[in-house]
Coordinates of C-alpha atoms and ligand atoms in Angstrom, one line a residue:
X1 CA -163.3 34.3 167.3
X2 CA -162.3 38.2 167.9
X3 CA -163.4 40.0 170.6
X4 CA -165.7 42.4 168.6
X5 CA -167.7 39.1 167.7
X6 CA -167.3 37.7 170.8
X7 CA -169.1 40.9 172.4
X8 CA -171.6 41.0 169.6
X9 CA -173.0 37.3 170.7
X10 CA -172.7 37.7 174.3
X11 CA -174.4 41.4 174.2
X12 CA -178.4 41.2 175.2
X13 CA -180.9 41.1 172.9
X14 CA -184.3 42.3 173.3
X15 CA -186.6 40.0 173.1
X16 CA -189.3 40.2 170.7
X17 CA -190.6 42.8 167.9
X18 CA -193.1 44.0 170.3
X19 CA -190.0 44.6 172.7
X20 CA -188.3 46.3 170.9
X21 CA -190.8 48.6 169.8
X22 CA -192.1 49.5 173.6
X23 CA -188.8 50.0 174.9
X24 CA -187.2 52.5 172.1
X25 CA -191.1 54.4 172.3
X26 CA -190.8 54.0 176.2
X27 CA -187.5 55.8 175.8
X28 CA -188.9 58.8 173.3
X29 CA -192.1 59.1 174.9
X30 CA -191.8 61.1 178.1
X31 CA -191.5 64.4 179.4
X32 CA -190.7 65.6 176.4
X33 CA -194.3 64.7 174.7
X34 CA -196.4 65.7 177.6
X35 CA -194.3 68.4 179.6
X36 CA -191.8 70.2 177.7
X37 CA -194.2 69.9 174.1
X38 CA -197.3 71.7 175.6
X39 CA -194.9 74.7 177.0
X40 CA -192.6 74.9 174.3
X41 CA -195.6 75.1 171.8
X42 CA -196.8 78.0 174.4
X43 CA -194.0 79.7 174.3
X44 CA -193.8 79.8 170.9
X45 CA -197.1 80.7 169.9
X46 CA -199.0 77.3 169.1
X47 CA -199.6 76.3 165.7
X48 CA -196.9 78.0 163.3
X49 CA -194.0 76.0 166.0
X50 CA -195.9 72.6 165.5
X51 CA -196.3 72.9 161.6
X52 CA -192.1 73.3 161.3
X53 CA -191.6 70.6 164.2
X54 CA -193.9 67.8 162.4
X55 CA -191.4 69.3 159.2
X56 CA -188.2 68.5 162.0
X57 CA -189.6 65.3 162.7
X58 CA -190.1 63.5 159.6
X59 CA -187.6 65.4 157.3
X60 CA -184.6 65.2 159.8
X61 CA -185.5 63.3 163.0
X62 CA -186.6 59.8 161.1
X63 CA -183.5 59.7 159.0
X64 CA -181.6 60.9 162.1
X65 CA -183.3 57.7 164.3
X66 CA -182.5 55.1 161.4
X67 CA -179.3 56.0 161.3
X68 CA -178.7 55.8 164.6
X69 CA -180.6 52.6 165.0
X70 CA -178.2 51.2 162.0
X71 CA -174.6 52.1 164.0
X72 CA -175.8 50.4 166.7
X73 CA -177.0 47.5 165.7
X74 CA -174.1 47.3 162.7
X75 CA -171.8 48.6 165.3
X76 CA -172.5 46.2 168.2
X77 CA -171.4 48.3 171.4
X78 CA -172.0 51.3 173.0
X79 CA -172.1 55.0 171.6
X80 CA -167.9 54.9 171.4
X81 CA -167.2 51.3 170.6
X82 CA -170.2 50.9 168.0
X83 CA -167.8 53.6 166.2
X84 CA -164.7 52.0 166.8
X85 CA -165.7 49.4 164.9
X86 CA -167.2 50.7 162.0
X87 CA -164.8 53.9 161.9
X88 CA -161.4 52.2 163.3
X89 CA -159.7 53.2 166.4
X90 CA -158.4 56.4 166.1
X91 CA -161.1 58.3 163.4
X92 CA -162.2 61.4 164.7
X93 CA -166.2 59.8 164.2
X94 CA -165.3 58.3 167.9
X95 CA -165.5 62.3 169.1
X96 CA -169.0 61.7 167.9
X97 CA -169.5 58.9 170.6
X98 CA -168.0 60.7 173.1
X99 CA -170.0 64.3 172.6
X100 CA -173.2 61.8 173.1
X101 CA -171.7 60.4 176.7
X102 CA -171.7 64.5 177.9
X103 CA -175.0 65.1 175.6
X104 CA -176.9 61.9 177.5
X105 CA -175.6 62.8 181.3
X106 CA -176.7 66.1 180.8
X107 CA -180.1 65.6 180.1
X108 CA -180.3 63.2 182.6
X109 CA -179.6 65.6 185.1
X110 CA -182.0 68.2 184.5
X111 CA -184.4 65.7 183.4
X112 CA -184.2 64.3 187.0
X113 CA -185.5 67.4 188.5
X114 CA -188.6 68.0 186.4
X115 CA -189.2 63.6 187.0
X116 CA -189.0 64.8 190.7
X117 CA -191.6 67.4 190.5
X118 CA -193.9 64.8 188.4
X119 CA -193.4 62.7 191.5
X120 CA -194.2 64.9 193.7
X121 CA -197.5 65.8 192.2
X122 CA -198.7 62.3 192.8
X123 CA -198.1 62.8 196.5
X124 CA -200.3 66.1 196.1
X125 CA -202.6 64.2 193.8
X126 CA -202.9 61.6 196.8
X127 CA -203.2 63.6 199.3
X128 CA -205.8 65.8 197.7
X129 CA -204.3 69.3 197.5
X130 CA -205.4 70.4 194.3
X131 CA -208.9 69.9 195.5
X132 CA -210.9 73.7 195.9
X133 CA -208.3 75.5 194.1
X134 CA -208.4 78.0 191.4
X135 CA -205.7 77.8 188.7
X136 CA -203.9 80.8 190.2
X137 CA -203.5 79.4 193.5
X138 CA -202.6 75.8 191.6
X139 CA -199.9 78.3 189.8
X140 CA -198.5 79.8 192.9
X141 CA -198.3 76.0 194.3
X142 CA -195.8 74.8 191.3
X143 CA -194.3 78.3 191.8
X144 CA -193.3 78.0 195.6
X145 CA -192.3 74.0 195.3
X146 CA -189.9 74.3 192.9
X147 CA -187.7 76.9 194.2
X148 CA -187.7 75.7 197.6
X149 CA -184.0 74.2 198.3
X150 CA -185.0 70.7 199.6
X151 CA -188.6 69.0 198.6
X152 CA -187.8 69.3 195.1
X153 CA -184.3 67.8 195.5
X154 CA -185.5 65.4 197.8
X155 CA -188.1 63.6 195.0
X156 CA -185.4 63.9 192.1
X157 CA -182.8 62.0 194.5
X158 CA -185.7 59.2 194.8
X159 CA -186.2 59.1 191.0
X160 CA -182.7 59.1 190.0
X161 CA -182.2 56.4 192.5
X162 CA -185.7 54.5 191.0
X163 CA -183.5 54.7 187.5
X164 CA -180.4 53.4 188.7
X165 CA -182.4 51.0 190.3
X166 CA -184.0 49.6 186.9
X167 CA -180.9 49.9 185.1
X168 CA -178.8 47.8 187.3
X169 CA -181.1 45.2 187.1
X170 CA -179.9 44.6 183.5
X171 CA -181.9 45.4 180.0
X172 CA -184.5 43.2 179.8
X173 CA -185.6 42.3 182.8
X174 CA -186.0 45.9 184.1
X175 CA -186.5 47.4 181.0
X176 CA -188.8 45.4 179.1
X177 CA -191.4 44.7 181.4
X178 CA -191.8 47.8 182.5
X179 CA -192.4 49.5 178.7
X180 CA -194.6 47.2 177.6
X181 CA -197.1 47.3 180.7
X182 CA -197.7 51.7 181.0
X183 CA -198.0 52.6 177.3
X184 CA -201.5 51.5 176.8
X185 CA -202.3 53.4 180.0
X186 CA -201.0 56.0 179.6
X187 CA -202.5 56.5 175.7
X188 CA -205.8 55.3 177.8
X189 CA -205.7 58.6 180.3
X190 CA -204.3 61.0 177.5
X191 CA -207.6 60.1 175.8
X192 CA -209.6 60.8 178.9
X193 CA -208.4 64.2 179.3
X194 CA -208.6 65.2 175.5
X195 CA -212.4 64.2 175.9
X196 CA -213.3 66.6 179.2
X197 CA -210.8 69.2 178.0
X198 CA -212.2 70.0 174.6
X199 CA -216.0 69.9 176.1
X200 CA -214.8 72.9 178.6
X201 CA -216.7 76.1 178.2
X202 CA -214.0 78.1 175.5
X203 CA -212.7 75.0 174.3
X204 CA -212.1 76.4 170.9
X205 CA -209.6 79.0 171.3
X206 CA -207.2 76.2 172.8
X207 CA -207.8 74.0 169.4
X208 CA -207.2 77.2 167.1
X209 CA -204.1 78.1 168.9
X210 CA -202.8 74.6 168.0
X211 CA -204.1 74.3 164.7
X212 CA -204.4 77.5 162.8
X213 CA -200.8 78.6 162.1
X214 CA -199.8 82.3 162.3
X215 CA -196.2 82.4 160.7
X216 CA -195.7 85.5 162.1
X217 CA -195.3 84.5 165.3
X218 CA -192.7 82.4 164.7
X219 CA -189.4 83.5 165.7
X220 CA -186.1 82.4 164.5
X221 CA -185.3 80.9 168.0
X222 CA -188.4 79.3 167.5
X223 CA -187.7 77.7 164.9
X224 CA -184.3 76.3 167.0
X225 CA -186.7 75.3 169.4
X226 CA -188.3 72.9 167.0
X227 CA -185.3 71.1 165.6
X228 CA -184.1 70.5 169.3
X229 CA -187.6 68.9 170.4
X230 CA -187.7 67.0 167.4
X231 CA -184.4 65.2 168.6
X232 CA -184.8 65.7 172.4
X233 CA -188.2 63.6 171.6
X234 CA -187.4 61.3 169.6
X235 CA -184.2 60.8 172.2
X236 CA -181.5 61.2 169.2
X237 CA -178.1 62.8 169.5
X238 CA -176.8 61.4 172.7
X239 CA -176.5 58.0 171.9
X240 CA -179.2 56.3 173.4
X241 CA -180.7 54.9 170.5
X242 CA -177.6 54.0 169.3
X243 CA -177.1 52.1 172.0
X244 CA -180.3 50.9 172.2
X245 CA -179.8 49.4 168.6
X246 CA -177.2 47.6 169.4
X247 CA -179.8 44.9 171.7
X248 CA -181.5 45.0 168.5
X249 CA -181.7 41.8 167.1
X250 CA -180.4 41.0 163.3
X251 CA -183.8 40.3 162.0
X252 CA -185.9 43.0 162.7
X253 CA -187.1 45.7 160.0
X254 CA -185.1 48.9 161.5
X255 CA -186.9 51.3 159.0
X256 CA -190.3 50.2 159.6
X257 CA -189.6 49.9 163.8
X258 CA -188.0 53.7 163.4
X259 CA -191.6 55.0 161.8
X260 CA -193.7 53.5 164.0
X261 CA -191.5 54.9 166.9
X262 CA -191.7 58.3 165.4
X263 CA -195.5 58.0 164.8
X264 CA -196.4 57.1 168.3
X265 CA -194.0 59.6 169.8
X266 CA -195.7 62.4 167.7
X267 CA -199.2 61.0 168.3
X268 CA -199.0 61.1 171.9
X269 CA -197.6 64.7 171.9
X270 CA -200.1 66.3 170.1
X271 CA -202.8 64.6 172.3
X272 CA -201.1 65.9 174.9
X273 CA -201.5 69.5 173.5
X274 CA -204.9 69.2 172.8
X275 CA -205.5 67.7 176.3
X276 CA -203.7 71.1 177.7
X277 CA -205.0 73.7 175.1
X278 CA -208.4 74.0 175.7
X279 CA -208.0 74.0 179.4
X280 CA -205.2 76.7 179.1
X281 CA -208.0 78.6 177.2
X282 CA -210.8 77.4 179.1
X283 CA -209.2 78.0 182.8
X284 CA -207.5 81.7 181.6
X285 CA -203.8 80.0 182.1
X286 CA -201.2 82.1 180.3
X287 CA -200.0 79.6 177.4
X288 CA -195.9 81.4 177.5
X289 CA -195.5 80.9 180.9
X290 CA -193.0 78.0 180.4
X291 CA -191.8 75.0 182.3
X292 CA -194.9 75.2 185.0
X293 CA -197.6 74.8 182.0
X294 CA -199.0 71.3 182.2
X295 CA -198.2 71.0 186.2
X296 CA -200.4 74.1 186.4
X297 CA -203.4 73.2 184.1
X298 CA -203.5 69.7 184.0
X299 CA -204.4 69.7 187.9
X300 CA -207.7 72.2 187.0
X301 CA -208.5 69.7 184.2
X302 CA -208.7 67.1 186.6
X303 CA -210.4 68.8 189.3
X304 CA -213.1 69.4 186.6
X305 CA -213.7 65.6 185.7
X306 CA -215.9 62.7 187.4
X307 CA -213.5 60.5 189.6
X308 CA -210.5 63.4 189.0
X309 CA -209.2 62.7 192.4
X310 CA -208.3 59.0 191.1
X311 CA -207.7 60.0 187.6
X312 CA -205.2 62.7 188.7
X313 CA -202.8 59.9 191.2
X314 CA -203.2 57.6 188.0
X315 CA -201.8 60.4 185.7
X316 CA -198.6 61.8 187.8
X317 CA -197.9 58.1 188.3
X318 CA -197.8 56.9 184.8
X319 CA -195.7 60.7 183.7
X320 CA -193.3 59.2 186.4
X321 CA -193.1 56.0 184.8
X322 CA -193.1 57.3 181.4
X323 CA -189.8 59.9 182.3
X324 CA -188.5 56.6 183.8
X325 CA -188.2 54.3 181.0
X326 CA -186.8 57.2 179.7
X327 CA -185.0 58.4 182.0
X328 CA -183.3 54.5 182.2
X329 CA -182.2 54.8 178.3
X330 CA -179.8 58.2 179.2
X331 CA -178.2 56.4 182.2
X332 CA -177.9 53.1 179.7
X333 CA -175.3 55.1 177.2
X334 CA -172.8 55.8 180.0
X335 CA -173.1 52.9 181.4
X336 CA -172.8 50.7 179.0
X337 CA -169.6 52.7 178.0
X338 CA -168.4 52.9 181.3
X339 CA -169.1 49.2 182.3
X340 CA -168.0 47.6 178.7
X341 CA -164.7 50.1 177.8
X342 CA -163.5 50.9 181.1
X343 CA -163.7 47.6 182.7
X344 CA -165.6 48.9 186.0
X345 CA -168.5 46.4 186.8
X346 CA -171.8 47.4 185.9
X347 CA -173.0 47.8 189.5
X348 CA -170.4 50.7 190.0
X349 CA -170.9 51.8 186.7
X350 CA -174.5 52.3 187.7
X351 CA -173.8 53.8 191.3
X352 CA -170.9 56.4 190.1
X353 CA -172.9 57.7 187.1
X354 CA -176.1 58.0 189.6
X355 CA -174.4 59.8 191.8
X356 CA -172.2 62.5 189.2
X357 CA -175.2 63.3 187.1
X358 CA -177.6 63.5 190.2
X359 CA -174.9 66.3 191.8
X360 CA -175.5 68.0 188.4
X361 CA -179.3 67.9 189.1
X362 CA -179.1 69.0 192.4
X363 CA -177.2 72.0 190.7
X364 CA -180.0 72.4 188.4
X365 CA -182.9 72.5 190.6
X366 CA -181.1 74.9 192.9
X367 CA -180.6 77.5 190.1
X368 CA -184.8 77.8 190.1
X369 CA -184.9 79.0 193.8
X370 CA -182.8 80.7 196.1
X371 CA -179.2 80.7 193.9
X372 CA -180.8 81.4 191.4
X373 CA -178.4 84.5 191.1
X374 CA -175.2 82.7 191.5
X375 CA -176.5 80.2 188.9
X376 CA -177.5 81.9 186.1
X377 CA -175.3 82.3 183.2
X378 CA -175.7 83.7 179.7
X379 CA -179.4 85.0 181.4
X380 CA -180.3 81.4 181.9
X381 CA -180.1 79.7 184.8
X382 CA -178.5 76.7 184.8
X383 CA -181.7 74.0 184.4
X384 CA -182.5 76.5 181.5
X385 CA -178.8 77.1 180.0
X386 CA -178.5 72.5 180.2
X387 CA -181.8 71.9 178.1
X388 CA -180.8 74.4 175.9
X389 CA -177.3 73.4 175.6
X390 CA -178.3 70.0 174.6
X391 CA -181.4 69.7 173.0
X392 CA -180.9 72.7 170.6
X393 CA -176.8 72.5 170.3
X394 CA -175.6 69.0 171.1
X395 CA -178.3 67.2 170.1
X396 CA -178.6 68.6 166.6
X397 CA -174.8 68.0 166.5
X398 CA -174.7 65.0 167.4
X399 CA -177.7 63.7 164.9
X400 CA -175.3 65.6 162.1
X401 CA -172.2 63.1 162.6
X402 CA -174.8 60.1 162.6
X403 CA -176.7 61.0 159.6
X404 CA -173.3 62.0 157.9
X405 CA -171.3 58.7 159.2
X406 CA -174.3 56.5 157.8
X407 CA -174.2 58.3 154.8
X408 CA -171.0 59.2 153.8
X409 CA -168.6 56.7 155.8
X410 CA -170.2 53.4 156.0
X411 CA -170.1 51.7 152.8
X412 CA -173.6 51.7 150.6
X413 CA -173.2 47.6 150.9
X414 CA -173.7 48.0 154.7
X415 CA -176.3 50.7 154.7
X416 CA -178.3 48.2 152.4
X417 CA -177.7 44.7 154.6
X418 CA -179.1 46.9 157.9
X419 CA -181.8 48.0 155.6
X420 CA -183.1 44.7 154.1
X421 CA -181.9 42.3 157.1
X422 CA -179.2 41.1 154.8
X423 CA -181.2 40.8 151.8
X424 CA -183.9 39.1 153.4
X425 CA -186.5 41.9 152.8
X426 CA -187.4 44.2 149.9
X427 CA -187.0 47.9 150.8
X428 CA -187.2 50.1 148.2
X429 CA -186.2 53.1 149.4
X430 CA -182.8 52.9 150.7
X431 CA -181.4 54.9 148.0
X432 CA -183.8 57.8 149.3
X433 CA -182.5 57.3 152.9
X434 CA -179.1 57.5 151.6
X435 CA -180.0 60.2 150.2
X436 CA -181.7 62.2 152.6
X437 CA -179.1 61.2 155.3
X438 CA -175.9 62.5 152.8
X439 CA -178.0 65.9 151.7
X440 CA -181.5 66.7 153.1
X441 CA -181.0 65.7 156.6
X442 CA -177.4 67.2 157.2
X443 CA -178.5 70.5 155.4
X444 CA -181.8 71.2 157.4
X445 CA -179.8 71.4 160.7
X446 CA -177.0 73.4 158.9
X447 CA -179.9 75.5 158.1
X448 CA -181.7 75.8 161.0
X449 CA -178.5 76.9 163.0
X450 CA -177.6 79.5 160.7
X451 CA -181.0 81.0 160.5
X452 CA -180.9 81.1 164.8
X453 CA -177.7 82.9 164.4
X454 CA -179.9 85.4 162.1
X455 CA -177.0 84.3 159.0
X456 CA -180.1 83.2 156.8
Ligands
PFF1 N1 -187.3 61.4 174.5 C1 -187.4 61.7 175.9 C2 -188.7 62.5 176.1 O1 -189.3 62.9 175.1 O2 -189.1 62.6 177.2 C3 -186.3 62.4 176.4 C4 -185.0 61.7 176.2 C5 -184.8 60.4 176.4 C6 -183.9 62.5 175.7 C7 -183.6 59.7 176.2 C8 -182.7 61.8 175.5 C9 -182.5 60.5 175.7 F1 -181.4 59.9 175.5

């Protein structure tokens, strides 16, 4: 037997349908729904930015997550050697592997810090700070915390060490487990808060600003802005659902496991909006104000409900669970690459990678506060310039090369047996896939970029 097959049998599989499905949504459903989705769609000016992102998501994004789900699991490795062995060992596709390694760590490490501030709020939460306070004082609470030089620092150290944690205990035991217990939960409290927030006094302005599109407040950057959440959500570009796909096992329907991923990921970020809108409205929170948005209203919203105090802990607990199993499928890409190309053990993989990409954090959260001078570059500092780098640069790149491998490199015959589970199932639209993922797909980013760069 050769080694590729030798790998492919000994690599872990997850274990059921219901596995699968709870891990690869545990990984897109995260910050990104409940954090960065609210203030992106404030800063953007609400509806007009969520009619082109659904457009993002189901136009680009799905094909974009199939694909990747197919190099994985045809592929059998991590992001580089899943395209060693479709591509051979020299094609210039393996750049694409390696552009997700850098596209993964990096969001990792700014993704720590805002994990760190979620985790922080549940020691608040706990400790009852929020209690008596109006919004503005809430707001000048986020404001001081996370440009001081050490709390915030000191909570995304603990987190990133939580994720190496779960990560070095293998796939599925950590993994599994942990995705299939806080999703329900987590839906369960999102509910909750859509309830008390759209029976707030001014509710409707909140639900008009999310629902009744104004084009012309859509700029073109705002339209980059959609394109990169639709990946950053859905977790594509850097590799992790690549490498995710590759524990998938042989049977499984990937088309129909990559639409009910999207689905869920979409459904629980527009509850999330219309859990913050209202209150935004409601509490006179200025929508634009950026990355403070939900840490700032969603504490009022609570402090406005029956049993808030317990609903509040519950909520910061499960957004720090939810960024974890998240958080675990960036760290998985490099160190699956690490431990499986490079021969290191997967222990050290774990600790090195930790430990680089937390530096980077550390970096990142400074840049808020008091360096913020010394770190700020291209009028962004540096937890700004990293999300922007890779969700609206990299991570549209790196969706690009998979739609384009899958549909241009890897033969038709291959694209169909991933498809159909070897024949096994009827799928009649692989043709359209193939389609989208040679043309549609690859020409809305092309699209997208050019019109940011005011070419279109
Ligand atoms: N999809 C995650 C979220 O929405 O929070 C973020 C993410 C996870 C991005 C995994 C990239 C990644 F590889």
């Amino acid at each position: 037997m050769d080694s590729h097959k030798e790998q492919l049998q000994s690599r872990p599989r997850f274990s059921s349908r219901l596995s699968i499905i709870a891990v690869a949504a545990g990984s897109a459903i995260g910050l990104g729904n409940i954090w960065k989705f609210p203030y992106i769609t404030g800063k953007n000016g609400g509806a007009a930015f969520i009619v082109v992102y659904l457009c993002c998501i189901a136009l680009i994004g799905l094909p974009v997550l199939i694909s990747d789900f197919i190099i994985g699991r045809r592929g059998g490795g991590n992001v580089v050697s899943s395209f060693r062995s479709l591509a051979g060992k020299r094609s210039p596709w393996l750049l694409g592997g390696f552009l997700a390694l850098f596209g993964s760590a990096t969001v990792l490490s700014f993704y720590g810090v805002v994990a760190g501030w979620s985790l922080e709020y549940i020691v608040k939460a706990l400790s009852n700070e929020f209690a008596g306070k109006t919004p503005a004082q809430v707001g000048e609470m986020f404001g001081s915390f996370i440009v001081s030089p050490v709390e915030p620092i000191v909570y995304q150290l603990i987190f990133m060490a939580t994720t190496a944690g779960v990560v070095y205990a293998g796939v599925k035991k950590g993994i599994e487990s942990f995705s299939k217990l806080m999703m329900p939960v987590l839906l369960g409290i999102i509910l909750l808060l859509c309830i008390r927030s759209l029976t707030l006094p001014g509710a409707g302005a909140g639900l008009a600003f999310l629902f009744k599109p104004d084009f012309s407040k859509l700029s073109a950057a705002g339209v980059l802005d959609a394109l990169g959440h639709a990946f950053f959500t859905l977790s594509l570009g850097v590799g992790a659902m690549i490498t995710y796909g590759s524990y998938i096992d042989k049977e499984e329907d990937l088309a129909t496991t990559a639409v009910q991923i999207c689905m869920a990921d979409t459904v629980i970020a527009l509850l999330a909006g219309i859990a913050i809108f209202p209150a935004v409205f409601a509490f006179g929170v200025e929508p634009g104000q950026g990355p403070g948005l939900v840490f700032v209203t969603l504490p009022n919203l609570f402090a406005q409900m029956p049993g808030g105090y317990f609903f509040c802990v519950l909520f910061f607990v499960l957004l720090t669970v939810a960024a974890l199993t998240s958080s675990i499928s960036m760290l998985e890409v490099s160190v699956a690459y690490v431990s499986e190309d490079l021969g290191m053990s997967r222990k050290r993989a774990t600790l090195l990678l930790t430990g680089l990409i937390s530096a980077v954090g550390v970096v990142c959260s400074l840049s808020m506060g008091e360096y913020q001078e010394q770190l700020t570059f291209f009028g962004k500092n540096v937890f700004d310039l990293a999300d922007f780098a890779v969700s609206n640069i990299e991570m549209p790149i790196g969706g690009a090369i998979s739609v384009l491998f899958v549909g241009w490199i890897l033969k038709r015959r291959k694209v169909n047996d991933e498809l159909t589970c070897n024949g096994k199932r009827k799928v009649p639209f692989v043709g359209a896939f193939l389609f989208t993922a040679k043309y549609l797909a690859p020409m809305g980013i092309a699209i997208v970029f050019l019109h940011s760069l005011g070419l279109f």
